[in-house]
């Protein structure tokens, strides 16, 4: 008996590789999440950037709670069972009239995870639709094996290596993931997906939470993850603590160490050693 998703939603995930919209909080709560992010940005005087966009659930209490939120984790449990890790989180923020985009790709390409049993809960803090650069995907493409990708390191590409699939994508087959604030989509790690720029006059903000069953391992180096449900009997990952106050110096230090270690996995085979480097290089170019 599923806890949160309907049998039809589970079937859609299995067949299409993506299911949406799924409401996980009210629109008012989504606006509060956006306000918390923007309060921090006001303090720093700039949009969230670099390392801070990744694994931010180790830095902010409200994001630590979000990755454990029962509506989200119940839905993930319906797909992958009751022993679950949050492997990582990534903010995908597109500013108003922003050329930033995400090329067609499969998430599995550089993550180094042992099996494609990985799901992303993409939680909308703002609307996401055709007018502001919502995600798009090719239904059923998650059933393909790993497709070869080329790295572009393109200036406005939000992906770590600007990676893109080395096959022609038939855009006429795409579906657009339209979400209201407080809704989420769930997509499979092998799904071919991407998103165009945001030409609208407001930001588009999504928080992507990557979940795996505890039986999935990291095969490309040492790694850590956050246990969000059940028990970890496999011990493939160092378990991460939950922050009890925002930007606790101990957590900031831990986050820095983890970000450096993760960059080694994600940029393996290149000279790049941190999330900040490709963007800095592109800005100087
Ligand atoms: O937010 C986007 O536009 C793309 C996000 C994405 O590629 C992902 O969450 O895997």
Short mmCIF file of C-alpha atoms and ligand atoms in Angstrom, two decimals:
data_model
loop_
_atom_site.label_atom_id
_atom_site.label_comp_id
_atom_site.label_asym_id
_atom_site.label_seq_id
_atom_site.Cartn_x
_atom_site.Cartn_y
_atom_site.Cartn_z
CA UNK A 1 0.00 0.00 0.00
CA UNK A 2 1.71 3.25 -1.10
CA UNK A 3 2.11 5.96 1.56
CA UNK A 4 1.76 9.07 -0.56
CA UNK A 5 1.72 8.47 -4.32
CA UNK A 6 -1.27 6.97 -6.10
CA UNK A 7 -0.78 3.73 -8.06
CA UNK A 8 -1.22 5.83 -11.23
CA UNK A 9 1.61 8.17 -10.17
CA UNK A 10 3.90 5.22 -9.41
CA UNK A 11 3.05 3.76 -12.82
CA UNK A 12 3.81 7.10 -14.50
CA UNK A 13 7.24 7.24 -12.82
CA UNK A 14 8.01 3.69 -13.94
CA UNK A 15 6.81 4.25 -17.52
CA UNK A 16 7.79 7.90 -18.20
CA UNK A 17 10.62 8.37 -15.71
CA UNK A 18 8.95 11.44 -14.27
CA UNK A 19 5.83 12.28 -12.30
CA UNK A 20 4.38 15.70 -11.45
CA UNK A 21 2.84 17.84 -10.07
CA UNK A 22 2.94 16.59 -6.48
CA UNK A 23 2.02 19.08 -3.77
CA UNK A 24 4.38 18.85 -0.80
CA UNK A 25 3.74 22.20 0.90
CA UNK A 26 1.35 25.14 0.57
CA UNK A 27 2.12 28.08 -1.71
CA UNK A 28 2.54 30.22 1.42
CA UNK A 29 5.20 27.85 2.78
CA UNK A 30 7.00 27.84 -0.56
CA UNK A 31 7.03 31.66 -0.40
CA UNK A 32 8.56 31.40 3.10
CA UNK A 33 11.31 29.15 1.75
CA UNK A 34 12.01 31.65 -1.00
CA UNK A 35 12.03 34.50 1.56
CA UNK A 36 14.59 32.64 3.74
CA UNK A 37 16.88 32.14 0.76
CA UNK A 38 16.52 35.76 -0.29
CA UNK A 39 17.13 37.04 3.25
CA UNK A 40 20.49 35.23 3.18
CA UNK A 41 21.21 36.68 -0.26
CA UNK A 42 20.42 40.17 1.06
CA UNK A 43 22.94 39.62 3.85
CA UNK A 44 25.68 38.51 1.47
CA UNK A 45 24.69 41.08 -1.15
CA UNK A 46 24.59 38.60 -4.04
CA UNK A 47 22.67 35.61 -5.39
CA UNK A 48 23.58 32.28 -3.81
CA UNK A 49 26.57 30.93 -5.74
CA UNK A 50 29.33 28.32 -6.03
CA UNK A 51 29.56 25.69 -3.31
CA UNK A 52 26.68 27.25 -1.39
CA UNK A 53 24.24 26.00 -4.03
CA UNK A 54 25.16 22.40 -3.29
CA UNK A 55 24.40 20.36 -0.18
CA UNK A 56 22.90 23.52 1.31
CA UNK A 57 20.81 21.27 3.60
CA UNK A 58 23.97 20.98 5.74
CA UNK A 59 24.13 24.77 6.15
CA UNK A 60 20.53 25.84 6.79
CA UNK A 61 18.11 24.35 9.33
CA UNK A 62 15.08 24.93 7.09
CA UNK A 63 16.67 22.96 4.24
CA UNK A 64 17.78 20.22 6.65
CA UNK A 65 14.09 19.90 7.54
CA UNK A 66 12.99 20.02 3.90
CA UNK A 67 15.05 16.97 2.90
CA UNK A 68 13.38 15.10 5.79
CA UNK A 69 9.87 16.40 5.09
CA UNK A 70 7.46 13.49 5.40
CA UNK A 71 5.42 14.27 2.26
CA UNK A 72 8.59 14.18 0.12
CA UNK A 73 10.22 11.19 1.81
CA UNK A 74 6.92 9.22 1.82
CA UNK A 75 6.69 9.69 -1.95
CA UNK A 76 10.29 8.54 -2.39
CA UNK A 77 9.64 5.55 -0.12
CA UNK A 78 6.79 4.53 -2.44
CA UNK A 79 9.39 4.22 -5.21
CA UNK A 80 12.55 2.99 -3.46
CA UNK A 81 11.63 1.48 -0.09
CA UNK A 82 12.03 2.64 3.49
CA UNK A 83 15.83 2.89 3.97
CA UNK A 84 16.72 6.16 2.30
CA UNK A 85 19.61 8.57 2.01
CA UNK A 86 19.62 12.09 0.68
CA UNK A 87 22.78 11.91 -1.41
CA UNK A 88 22.94 15.59 -2.29
CA UNK A 89 20.93 18.75 -2.92
CA UNK A 90 21.37 21.43 -5.59
CA UNK A 91 19.72 24.82 -5.98
CA UNK A 92 18.74 25.50 -9.60
CA UNK A 93 18.15 29.23 -9.69
CA UNK A 94 17.52 31.12 -12.92
CA UNK A 95 17.48 34.86 -12.49
CA UNK A 96 14.94 37.03 -14.33
CA UNK A 97 15.85 37.46 -18.03
CA UNK A 98 18.74 35.09 -17.45
CA UNK A 99 20.55 33.25 -20.30
CA UNK A 100 21.31 30.36 -17.90
CA UNK A 101 20.07 27.01 -19.22
CA UNK A 102 20.50 23.29 -18.64
CA UNK A 103 21.53 21.15 -21.63
CA UNK A 104 19.86 17.81 -22.36
CA UNK A 105 21.51 15.28 -20.07
CA UNK A 106 21.16 12.23 -17.85
CA UNK A 107 21.97 12.89 -14.18
CA UNK A 108 23.71 9.51 -13.90
CA UNK A 109 26.64 10.53 -16.14
CA UNK A 110 29.15 11.78 -13.55
CA UNK A 111 27.60 10.95 -10.20
CA UNK A 112 29.57 7.71 -9.69
CA UNK A 113 26.65 5.85 -8.12
CA UNK A 114 26.58 2.06 -8.37
CA UNK A 115 23.01 1.65 -9.74
CA UNK A 116 20.49 3.91 -11.46
CA UNK A 117 18.15 3.71 -8.44
CA UNK A 118 18.24 7.43 -7.79
CA UNK A 119 15.38 9.89 -7.82
CA UNK A 120 15.34 13.67 -7.76
CA UNK A 121 12.60 15.53 -5.92
CA UNK A 122 12.66 18.97 -7.62
CA UNK A 123 10.80 21.29 -5.27
CA UNK A 124 9.48 24.55 -6.72
CA UNK A 125 9.96 27.64 -4.52
CA UNK A 126 8.46 29.73 -7.37
CA UNK A 127 6.29 28.81 -10.31
CA UNK A 128 8.04 26.82 -13.00
CA UNK A 129 6.44 26.87 -16.44
CA UNK A 130 7.08 27.33 -20.14
CA UNK A 131 7.44 31.10 -19.66
CA UNK A 132 10.28 30.93 -17.12
CA UNK A 133 12.50 28.05 -18.20
CA UNK A 134 10.85 25.02 -16.58
CA UNK A 135 12.46 21.59 -16.89
CA UNK A 136 11.56 19.47 -19.91
CA UNK A 137 12.07 15.76 -20.46
CA UNK A 138 11.69 12.99 -22.99
CA UNK A 139 9.13 10.49 -21.65
CA UNK A 140 10.48 6.94 -21.38
CA UNK A 141 14.11 7.97 -21.97
CA UNK A 142 15.06 6.66 -18.49
CA UNK A 143 14.74 3.15 -19.94
CA UNK A 144 17.76 3.80 -22.15
CA UNK A 145 21.16 2.79 -20.87
CA UNK A 146 23.79 5.40 -20.06
CA UNK A 147 24.18 7.61 -23.15
CA UNK A 148 27.63 9.09 -23.94
CA UNK A 149 27.89 12.81 -23.07
CA UNK A 150 30.28 15.55 -24.17
CA UNK A 151 31.50 18.25 -21.77
CA UNK A 152 31.03 21.78 -23.10
CA UNK A 153 31.74 23.91 -19.99
CA UNK A 154 29.47 26.41 -21.78
CA UNK A 155 29.32 29.76 -20.00
CA UNK A 156 25.61 29.82 -19.20
CA UNK A 157 25.11 26.12 -18.63
CA UNK A 158 24.13 25.43 -15.01
CA UNK A 159 25.51 21.87 -15.03
CA UNK A 160 28.91 21.18 -13.45
CA UNK A 161 30.62 20.32 -16.75
CA UNK A 162 28.05 21.74 -19.18
CA UNK A 163 27.58 18.12 -20.22
CA UNK A 164 25.13 17.19 -22.98
CA UNK A 165 23.93 13.95 -24.53
CA UNK A 166 25.75 12.99 -27.75
CA UNK A 167 22.54 12.03 -29.54
CA UNK A 168 19.94 14.14 -31.33
CA UNK A 169 17.01 14.89 -29.00
CA UNK A 170 13.61 15.05 -30.69
CA UNK A 171 12.17 18.12 -28.93
CA UNK A 172 8.73 17.43 -30.41
CA UNK A 173 8.49 14.53 -27.92
CA UNK A 174 9.30 16.67 -24.86
CA UNK A 175 7.02 17.28 -21.89
CA UNK A 176 7.29 20.46 -19.85
CA UNK A 177 7.27 20.09 -16.06
CA UNK A 178 4.84 22.81 -15.03
CA UNK A 179 4.77 23.37 -11.27
CA UNK A 180 3.12 25.80 -8.87
CA UNK A 181 5.13 26.97 -5.85
CA UNK A 182 5.16 24.17 -3.24
CA UNK A 183 4.76 21.37 -5.79
CA UNK A 184 7.48 18.92 -6.80
CA UNK A 185 8.33 16.61 -9.64
CA UNK A 186 10.13 13.29 -9.24
CA UNK A 187 12.54 12.29 -11.99
CA UNK A 188 14.70 9.21 -12.60
CA UNK A 189 18.51 9.51 -12.77
CA UNK A 190 18.60 8.18 -16.37
CA UNK A 191 15.89 10.53 -17.67
CA UNK A 192 16.98 12.76 -20.57
CA UNK A 193 16.04 16.26 -19.43
CA UNK A 194 17.11 19.89 -19.62
CA UNK A 195 15.69 23.40 -19.46
CA UNK A 196 15.82 26.59 -21.56
CA UNK A 197 16.64 30.11 -20.27
CA UNK A 198 14.24 32.21 -18.21
CA UNK A 199 13.07 35.23 -20.25
CA UNK A 200 10.50 36.28 -17.60
CA UNK A 201 10.76 39.19 -15.17
CA UNK A 202 11.01 37.05 -12.03
CA UNK A 203 13.41 34.41 -10.76
CA UNK A 204 12.72 30.70 -11.18
CA UNK A 205 13.90 28.80 -8.10
CA UNK A 206 14.00 25.03 -7.70
CA UNK A 207 15.65 22.94 -4.98
CA UNK A 208 16.67 19.50 -6.27
CA UNK A 209 16.95 16.77 -3.62
CA UNK A 210 18.64 13.53 -4.76
CA UNK A 211 17.56 10.39 -2.90
CA UNK A 212 18.94 6.85 -3.03
CA UNK A 213 18.16 3.62 -1.19
CA UNK A 214 20.94 2.82 1.32
CA UNK A 215 22.01 -0.18 -0.82
CA UNK A 216 23.33 2.14 -3.58
CA UNK A 217 27.07 2.83 -3.25
CA UNK A 218 29.51 5.49 -4.45
CA UNK A 219 32.11 3.88 -6.74
CA UNK A 220 34.20 6.94 -7.63
CA UNK A 221 35.65 7.92 -4.25
CA UNK A 222 34.81 8.53 -0.61
CA UNK A 223 31.41 10.15 -0.15
CA UNK A 224 28.84 11.13 2.46
CA UNK A 225 25.06 11.31 2.62
CA UNK A 226 22.22 12.10 5.01
CA UNK A 227 20.04 9.29 6.38
CA UNK A 228 16.46 10.56 6.07
CA UNK A 229 14.50 7.39 6.78
CA UNK A 230 14.98 3.89 8.18
CA UNK A 231 18.31 2.24 8.80
CA UNK A 232 21.63 2.17 6.98
CA UNK A 233 22.79 -1.45 7.05
CA UNK A 234 25.18 -0.99 4.12
CA UNK A 235 27.50 1.76 5.37
CA UNK A 236 28.53 2.86 1.86
CA UNK A 237 28.49 6.54 2.88
CA UNK A 238 29.73 8.53 5.85
CA UNK A 239 26.53 9.78 7.48
CA UNK A 240 26.06 13.53 7.75
CA UNK A 241 24.66 15.34 10.82
CA UNK A 242 21.61 17.64 10.82
CA UNK A 243 22.25 21.35 11.46
CA UNK A 244 20.49 22.88 14.47
CA UNK A 245 21.33 26.49 13.59
CA UNK A 246 21.96 28.24 10.32
CA UNK A 247 25.61 28.53 9.24
CA UNK A 248 26.98 26.89 12.35
CA UNK A 249 30.79 27.30 11.89
CA UNK A 250 31.35 23.56 12.42
CA UNK A 251 28.85 22.77 9.70
CA UNK A 252 30.30 25.41 7.39
CA UNK A 253 33.69 23.70 7.74
CA UNK A 254 32.17 20.23 7.22
CA UNK A 255 30.30 21.51 4.17
CA UNK A 256 33.52 22.94 2.72
CA UNK A 257 35.33 19.61 3.14
CA UNK A 258 32.46 17.67 1.60
CA UNK A 259 32.15 20.10 -1.33
CA UNK A 260 35.87 19.68 -2.11
CA UNK A 261 35.56 15.89 -1.93
CA UNK A 262 32.44 15.85 -4.11
CA UNK A 263 34.08 18.11 -6.69
CA UNK A 264 36.79 15.43 -7.08
CA UNK A 265 34.07 12.91 -8.00
CA UNK A 266 32.07 15.19 -10.30
CA UNK A 267 35.07 16.68 -12.12
CA UNK A 268 37.14 13.48 -12.28
CA UNK A 269 39.20 13.29 -15.45
CA UNK A 270 39.51 17.11 -15.64
CA UNK A 271 41.88 19.62 -14.02
CA UNK A 272 39.02 21.24 -12.11
CA UNK A 273 39.11 20.98 -8.30
CA UNK A 274 36.07 22.97 -7.11
CA UNK A 275 32.51 23.88 -8.08
CA UNK A 276 33.57 27.52 -8.32
CA UNK A 277 36.22 27.05 -11.02
CA UNK A 278 34.19 26.52 -14.22
CA UNK A 279 32.00 29.54 -13.45
CA UNK A 280 35.03 31.69 -12.55
CA UNK A 281 36.76 30.66 -15.80
CA UNK A 282 33.63 31.42 -17.83
CA UNK A 283 33.27 34.83 -16.17
CA UNK A 284 36.87 35.72 -17.01
CA UNK A 285 36.55 34.54 -20.63
O1 LIG B 1 16.35 23.14 -12.79
C1 LIG B 1 16.59 22.84 -13.95
O2 LIG B 1 16.23 23.54 -14.90
C2 LIG B 1 17.31 21.57 -14.28
C3 LIG B 1 17.46 20.67 -13.09
C4 LIG B 1 18.11 19.38 -13.35
O3 LIG B 1 18.71 19.15 -14.38
C5 LIG B 1 18.06 18.37 -12.31
O4 LIG B 1 17.49 18.62 -11.24
O5 LIG B 1 18.56 17.25 -12.53
#
